[in-house]
Tab-separated table of C-alpha atoms in Angstrom:
chain	number	residue	atom	x	y	z
A	355	UNK	CA	-29.019	25.377	13.441
A	356	UNK	CA	-30.075	26.533	9.985
A	357	UNK	CA	-28.877	23.451	8.048
A	358	UNK	CA	-29.956	23.769	4.415
A	359	UNK	CA	-31.918	26.889	3.476
A	360	UNK	CA	-33.692	27.416	0.173
A	361	UNK	CA	-35.030	30.676	-1.232
A	362	UNK	CA	-37.574	31.471	-2.424
A	363	UNK	CA	-40.064	28.983	-0.999
A	364	UNK	CA	-42.730	29.782	-3.584
A	365	UNK	CA	-42.633	31.322	-7.026
A	366	UNK	CA	-44.977	31.679	-9.976
A	367	UNK	CA	-43.476	32.301	-13.401
A	368	UNK	CA	-44.811	32.817	-16.859
A	369	UNK	CA	-43.517	30.647	-19.680
A	370	UNK	CA	-40.226	32.006	-20.943
A	371	UNK	CA	-39.274	33.887	-17.786
A	372	UNK	CA	-36.055	33.157	-15.965
A	373	UNK	CA	-35.282	32.731	-12.304
A	374	UNK	CA	-32.700	31.440	-9.851
A	375	UNK	CA	-33.197	29.278	-6.793
A	376	UNK	CA	-30.656	29.682	-4.046
A	377	UNK	CA	-29.498	26.945	-1.708
A	378	UNK	CA	-27.286	27.736	1.259
A	379	UNK	CA	-25.846	25.271	3.773
A	380	UNK	CA	-23.939	26.045	6.930
A	381	UNK	CA	-22.568	22.559	7.642
A	382	UNK	CA	-19.403	22.899	5.536
A	383	UNK	CA	-20.551	20.039	3.311
A	384	UNK	CA	-18.634	19.340	0.127
A	385	UNK	CA	-21.413	17.705	-1.837
A	386	UNK	CA	-24.585	19.480	-2.866
A	387	UNK	CA	-27.504	18.345	-5.004
A	388	UNK	CA	-30.614	19.689	-6.681
A	389	UNK	CA	-33.617	17.348	-6.971
A	390	UNK	CA	-37.099	17.853	-8.306
A	391	UNK	CA	-40.113	16.106	-6.823
A	392	UNK	CA	-43.134	15.305	-8.935
A	393	UNK	CA	-46.216	13.312	-7.906
A	394	UNK	CA	-45.788	9.587	-8.423
A	395	UNK	CA	-42.185	9.962	-9.557
A	396	UNK	CA	-40.197	10.324	-6.379
A	397	UNK	CA	-37.146	12.577	-6.465
A	398	UNK	CA	-35.005	12.963	-9.558
A	399	UNK	CA	-31.506	14.399	-9.585
A	400	UNK	CA	-31.097	17.515	-11.735
A	401	UNK	CA	-27.503	18.623	-11.093
A	402	UNK	CA	-24.949	18.105	-8.390
A	403	UNK	CA	-21.642	19.477	-7.164
A	404	UNK	CA	-18.759	17.728	-5.453
A	405	UNK	CA	-17.015	20.918	-4.427
A	406	UNK	CA	-16.632	24.641	-4.906
A	407	UNK	CA	-16.302	25.534	-8.555
A	408	UNK	CA	-17.454	22.127	-9.845
A	409	UNK	CA	-20.844	21.048	-11.141
A	410	UNK	CA	-22.161	18.084	-13.107
A	411	UNK	CA	-25.371	16.846	-14.702
A	412	UNK	CA	-27.736	14.465	-13.011
A	413	UNK	CA	-30.511	12.456	-14.634
A	414	UNK	CA	-32.810	15.333	-15.692
A	415	UNK	CA	-30.539	18.362	-16.395
A	416	UNK	CA	-32.201	19.789	-19.513
A	417	UNK	CA	-33.514	23.319	-19.096
A	418	UNK	CA	-31.502	23.976	-15.942
A	419	UNK	CA	-28.101	25.430	-15.146
A	420	UNK	CA	-26.209	25.541	-11.861
A	421	UNK	CA	-23.280	27.289	-10.265
A	422	UNK	CA	-21.208	26.715	-7.129
A	423	UNK	CA	-19.049	29.800	-6.748
A	424	UNK	CA	-18.916	29.466	-2.974
A	425	UNK	CA	-18.778	26.227	-1.033
A	426	UNK	CA	-21.871	27.037	0.980
A	427	UNK	CA	-24.082	28.068	-1.945
A	428	UNK	CA	-25.526	26.108	-4.853
A	429	UNK	CA	-27.662	28.002	-7.350
A	430	UNK	CA	-30.194	26.474	-9.735
A	431	UNK	CA	-31.194	28.568	-12.722
A	432	UNK	CA	-34.001	28.329	-15.227
A	433	UNK	CA	-33.193	30.419	-18.291
A	434	UNK	CA	-36.546	30.053	-20.045
A	435	UNK	CA	-39.164	28.436	-17.844
A	436	UNK	CA	-41.594	25.897	-19.280
A	437	UNK	CA	-44.790	24.453	-17.752
A	438	UNK	CA	-43.020	21.074	-17.525
A	439	UNK	CA	-40.744	22.638	-14.930
A	440	UNK	CA	-43.621	23.122	-12.528
A	441	UNK	CA	-42.428	21.117	-9.568
A	442	UNK	CA	-41.090	21.197	-6.036
A	443	UNK	CA	-37.329	21.616	-5.970
A	444	UNK	CA	-35.170	20.320	-3.160
A	445	UNK	CA	-31.576	21.076	-2.400
A	446	UNK	CA	-29.537	18.597	-0.368
A	447	UNK	CA	-26.024	18.354	0.959
A	448	UNK	CA	-23.771	15.844	2.651
A	449	UNK	CA	-20.278	15.362	3.945
A	450	UNK	CA	-17.498	14.388	1.570
A	451	UNK	CA	-15.933	11.438	3.329
A	452	UNK	CA	-18.996	9.526	4.331
A	453	UNK	CA	-19.811	7.471	1.261
A	454	UNK	CA	-22.901	6.098	2.891
A	455	UNK	CA	-23.814	9.189	4.830
A	456	UNK	CA	-27.248	10.683	4.788
A	457	UNK	CA	-28.401	13.659	2.797
A	458	UNK	CA	-29.630	16.807	4.519
A	459	UNK	CA	-32.496	18.469	2.677
A	460	UNK	CA	-33.868	21.967	2.532
A	461	UNK	CA	-37.589	22.581	2.919
A	462	UNK	CA	-38.212	22.887	-0.777
A	463	UNK	CA	-39.100	25.562	-3.322
A	464	UNK	CA	-42.455	25.237	-5.024
A	465	UNK	CA	-42.357	26.576	-8.585
A	466	UNK	CA	-45.364	27.025	-10.835
A	467	UNK	CA	-44.884	27.901	-14.487
A	468	UNK	CA	-47.995	29.213	-16.238
B	315	UNK	CA	-28.882	0.919	-12.539
B	316	UNK	CA	-30.122	0.230	-9.052
B	317	UNK	CA	-33.780	0.732	-8.268
B	318	UNK	CA	-36.324	0.519	-5.476
B	319	UNK	CA	-40.047	-0.051	-5.654
B	320	UNK	CA	-42.689	0.986	-3.170
B	321	UNK	CA	-45.776	-1.010	-4.150
B	322	UNK	CA	-48.262	0.949	-2.018
B	323	UNK	CA	-49.170	4.559	-2.685
B	324	UNK	CA	-50.911	4.815	0.678
B	325	UNK	CA	-51.022	2.860	3.917
B	326	UNK	CA	-53.708	3.440	6.541
B	327	UNK	CA	-53.175	2.333	10.124
B	328	UNK	CA	-55.002	2.871	13.387
B	329	UNK	CA	-53.019	4.544	16.152
B	330	UNK	CA	-51.426	1.983	18.424
B	331	UNK	CA	-51.325	-0.698	15.757
B	332	UNK	CA	-48.092	-1.871	14.142
B	333	UNK	CA	-47.256	-0.406	10.760
B	334	UNK	CA	-45.284	-1.643	7.778
B	335	UNK	CA	-44.282	0.340	4.719
B	336	UNK	CA	-42.940	-1.897	1.981
B	337	UNK	CA	-39.878	-1.487	-0.199
B	338	UNK	CA	-38.197	-3.901	-2.584
B	339	UNK	CA	-34.907	-3.302	-4.309
B	340	UNK	CA	-32.955	-4.345	-7.368
B	341	UNK	CA	-29.198	-3.917	-7.198
B	342	UNK	CA	-26.026	-5.430	-8.481
B	343	UNK	CA	-23.621	-6.012	-5.659
B	344	UNK	CA	-24.210	-5.134	-2.034
B	345	UNK	CA	-27.175	-2.864	-1.432
B	346	UNK	CA	-26.955	0.336	0.562
B	347	UNK	CA	-30.538	1.156	1.513
B	348	UNK	CA	-32.162	4.152	3.177
B	349	UNK	CA	-35.486	5.376	4.479
B	350	UNK	CA	-36.440	9.050	4.498
B	351	UNK	CA	-39.586	10.738	5.805
B	352	UNK	CA	-41.219	13.897	4.496
B	353	UNK	CA	-43.693	15.822	6.637
B	354	UNK	CA	-46.073	18.244	4.894
B	355	UNK	CA	-44.315	21.237	3.353
B	356	UNK	CA	-40.935	20.075	4.648
B	357	UNK	CA	-37.807	18.551	3.175
B	358	UNK	CA	-36.921	14.908	3.500
B	359	UNK	CA	-35.408	13.732	6.762
B	360	UNK	CA	-33.164	10.724	7.193
B	361	UNK	CA	-34.673	7.878	9.243
B	362	UNK	CA	-32.277	4.959	8.960
B	363	UNK	CA	-29.948	3.049	6.684
B	364	UNK	CA	-28.701	-0.460	6.034
B	365	UNK	CA	-25.085	-0.858	4.997
B	366	UNK	CA	-24.030	-4.194	6.423
B	367	UNK	CA	-24.413	-6.254	9.570
B	368	UNK	CA	-27.655	-6.961	11.417
B	369	UNK	CA	-30.685	-7.370	9.243
B	370	UNK	CA	-32.795	-5.347	11.684
B	371	UNK	CA	-31.833	-1.694	11.609
B	372	UNK	CA	-33.089	0.778	14.195
B	373	UNK	CA	-33.605	4.417	13.384
B	374	UNK	CA	-35.210	7.644	14.512
B	375	UNK	CA	-38.632	8.085	16.107
B	376	UNK	CA	-38.942	4.382	17.009
B	377	UNK	CA	-38.788	3.158	13.421
B	378	UNK	CA	-36.893	0.100	12.319
B	379	UNK	CA	-36.382	-1.683	9.032
B	380	UNK	CA	-35.802	-5.305	8.192
B	381	UNK	CA	-33.373	-6.192	5.448
B	382	UNK	CA	-34.216	-9.459	3.717
B	383	UNK	CA	-31.708	-10.492	1.095
B	384	UNK	CA	-33.619	-13.506	-0.212
B	385	UNK	CA	-36.754	-11.428	-0.780
B	386	UNK	CA	-34.796	-8.301	-1.805
B	387	UNK	CA	-36.875	-6.266	0.587
B	388	UNK	CA	-36.261	-3.496	3.092
B	389	UNK	CA	-39.586	-2.893	4.823
B	390	UNK	CA	-40.012	-0.062	7.305
B	391	UNK	CA	-41.763	-0.975	10.546
B	392	UNK	CA	-42.927	0.467	13.817
B	393	UNK	CA	-44.513	-1.559	16.635
B	394	UNK	CA	-47.063	1.090	17.610
B	395	UNK	CA	-48.096	3.846	15.210
B	396	UNK	CA	-48.756	7.447	16.250
B	397	UNK	CA	-50.922	10.029	14.503
B	398	UNK	CA	-47.783	12.170	14.268
B	399	UNK	CA	-46.170	9.461	12.100
B	400	UNK	CA	-48.499	10.467	9.263
B	401	UNK	CA	-46.179	11.547	6.459
B	402	UNK	CA	-44.716	10.564	3.103
B	403	UNK	CA	-42.047	7.865	3.311
B	404	UNK	CA	-39.366	7.240	0.719
B	405	UNK	CA	-37.141	4.236	0.285
B	406	UNK	CA	-33.821	4.877	-1.478
B	407	UNK	CA	-30.834	2.932	-2.719
B	408	UNK	CA	-27.315	4.094	-3.358
B	409	UNK	CA	-26.890	4.086	-7.096
B	410	UNK	CA	-23.828	4.695	-9.193
B	411	UNK	CA	-20.809	6.660	-8.117
B	412	UNK	CA	-21.067	10.107	-9.671
B	413	UNK	CA	-18.341	11.720	-11.719
B	414	UNK	CA	-16.003	13.488	-9.346
B	415	UNK	CA	-17.017	11.440	-6.356
B	416	UNK	CA	-20.042	11.037	-4.183
B	417	UNK	CA	-22.903	8.797	-4.994
B	418	UNK	CA	-26.403	9.163	-6.295
B	419	UNK	CA	-29.422	8.057	-4.332
B	420	UNK	CA	-32.293	6.627	-6.339
B	421	UNK	CA	-35.597	7.162	-4.578
B	422	UNK	CA	-38.809	5.216	-4.710
B	423	UNK	CA	-42.074	6.928	-5.575
B	424	UNK	CA	-43.066	7.298	-1.940
B	425	UNK	CA	-45.772	5.855	0.310
B	426	UNK	CA	-48.230	8.095	2.118
B	427	UNK	CA	-48.769	6.835	5.653
B	428	UNK	CA	-51.970	7.884	7.376
B	429	UNK	CA	-52.410	7.049	11.042
B	430	UNK	CA	-55.905	7.587	12.387
B	431	UNK	CA	-57.321	7.669	15.882
């Protein structure tokens, strides 16, 4: 059972470089989310998607873009990386109809921007 | 907006002793509360949730949480701690309904639990 898979797990970028994080889930979940985790700040929602072809901004969307071309994949892009984007990024998914259902998380992608 | 607070950055417990990880919440309306655990270099895993009903909620790995409406608290507990329980624990509350459906979870800042022999 793969669940939620994130790639890559680690990446080092220079300021101004671009990259894409890939999230793939095999549970047929409608909802997918990208969070960032920073020390002492918990998890903050970057972008989310409620279905294939739809995306929306979370609480900290600046500097990031996302796409959901296929139901199972949710991509997070950084067009011009900044040191403030050094963080651990988590993708999560959940079922559509369970309003109070739990989130399933990937193992995280650790990004360092120099 | 809804919020949760975890007042302790770290909790140290001896193996075999009971443990408590504290969480208080601030919500308008009925609270939907969650606990997640994060082991080193892993994603968060769901432990338990309170939606309605009994104030004592049982979850995975022998954990339970007590919902206290008058004190606006949702403390995580375990009668006998194990070294393997050492991890980062997050309290979360269901926040606003997002555009298009679904809901946003607002997480606390996390509490590092360390269980020692």
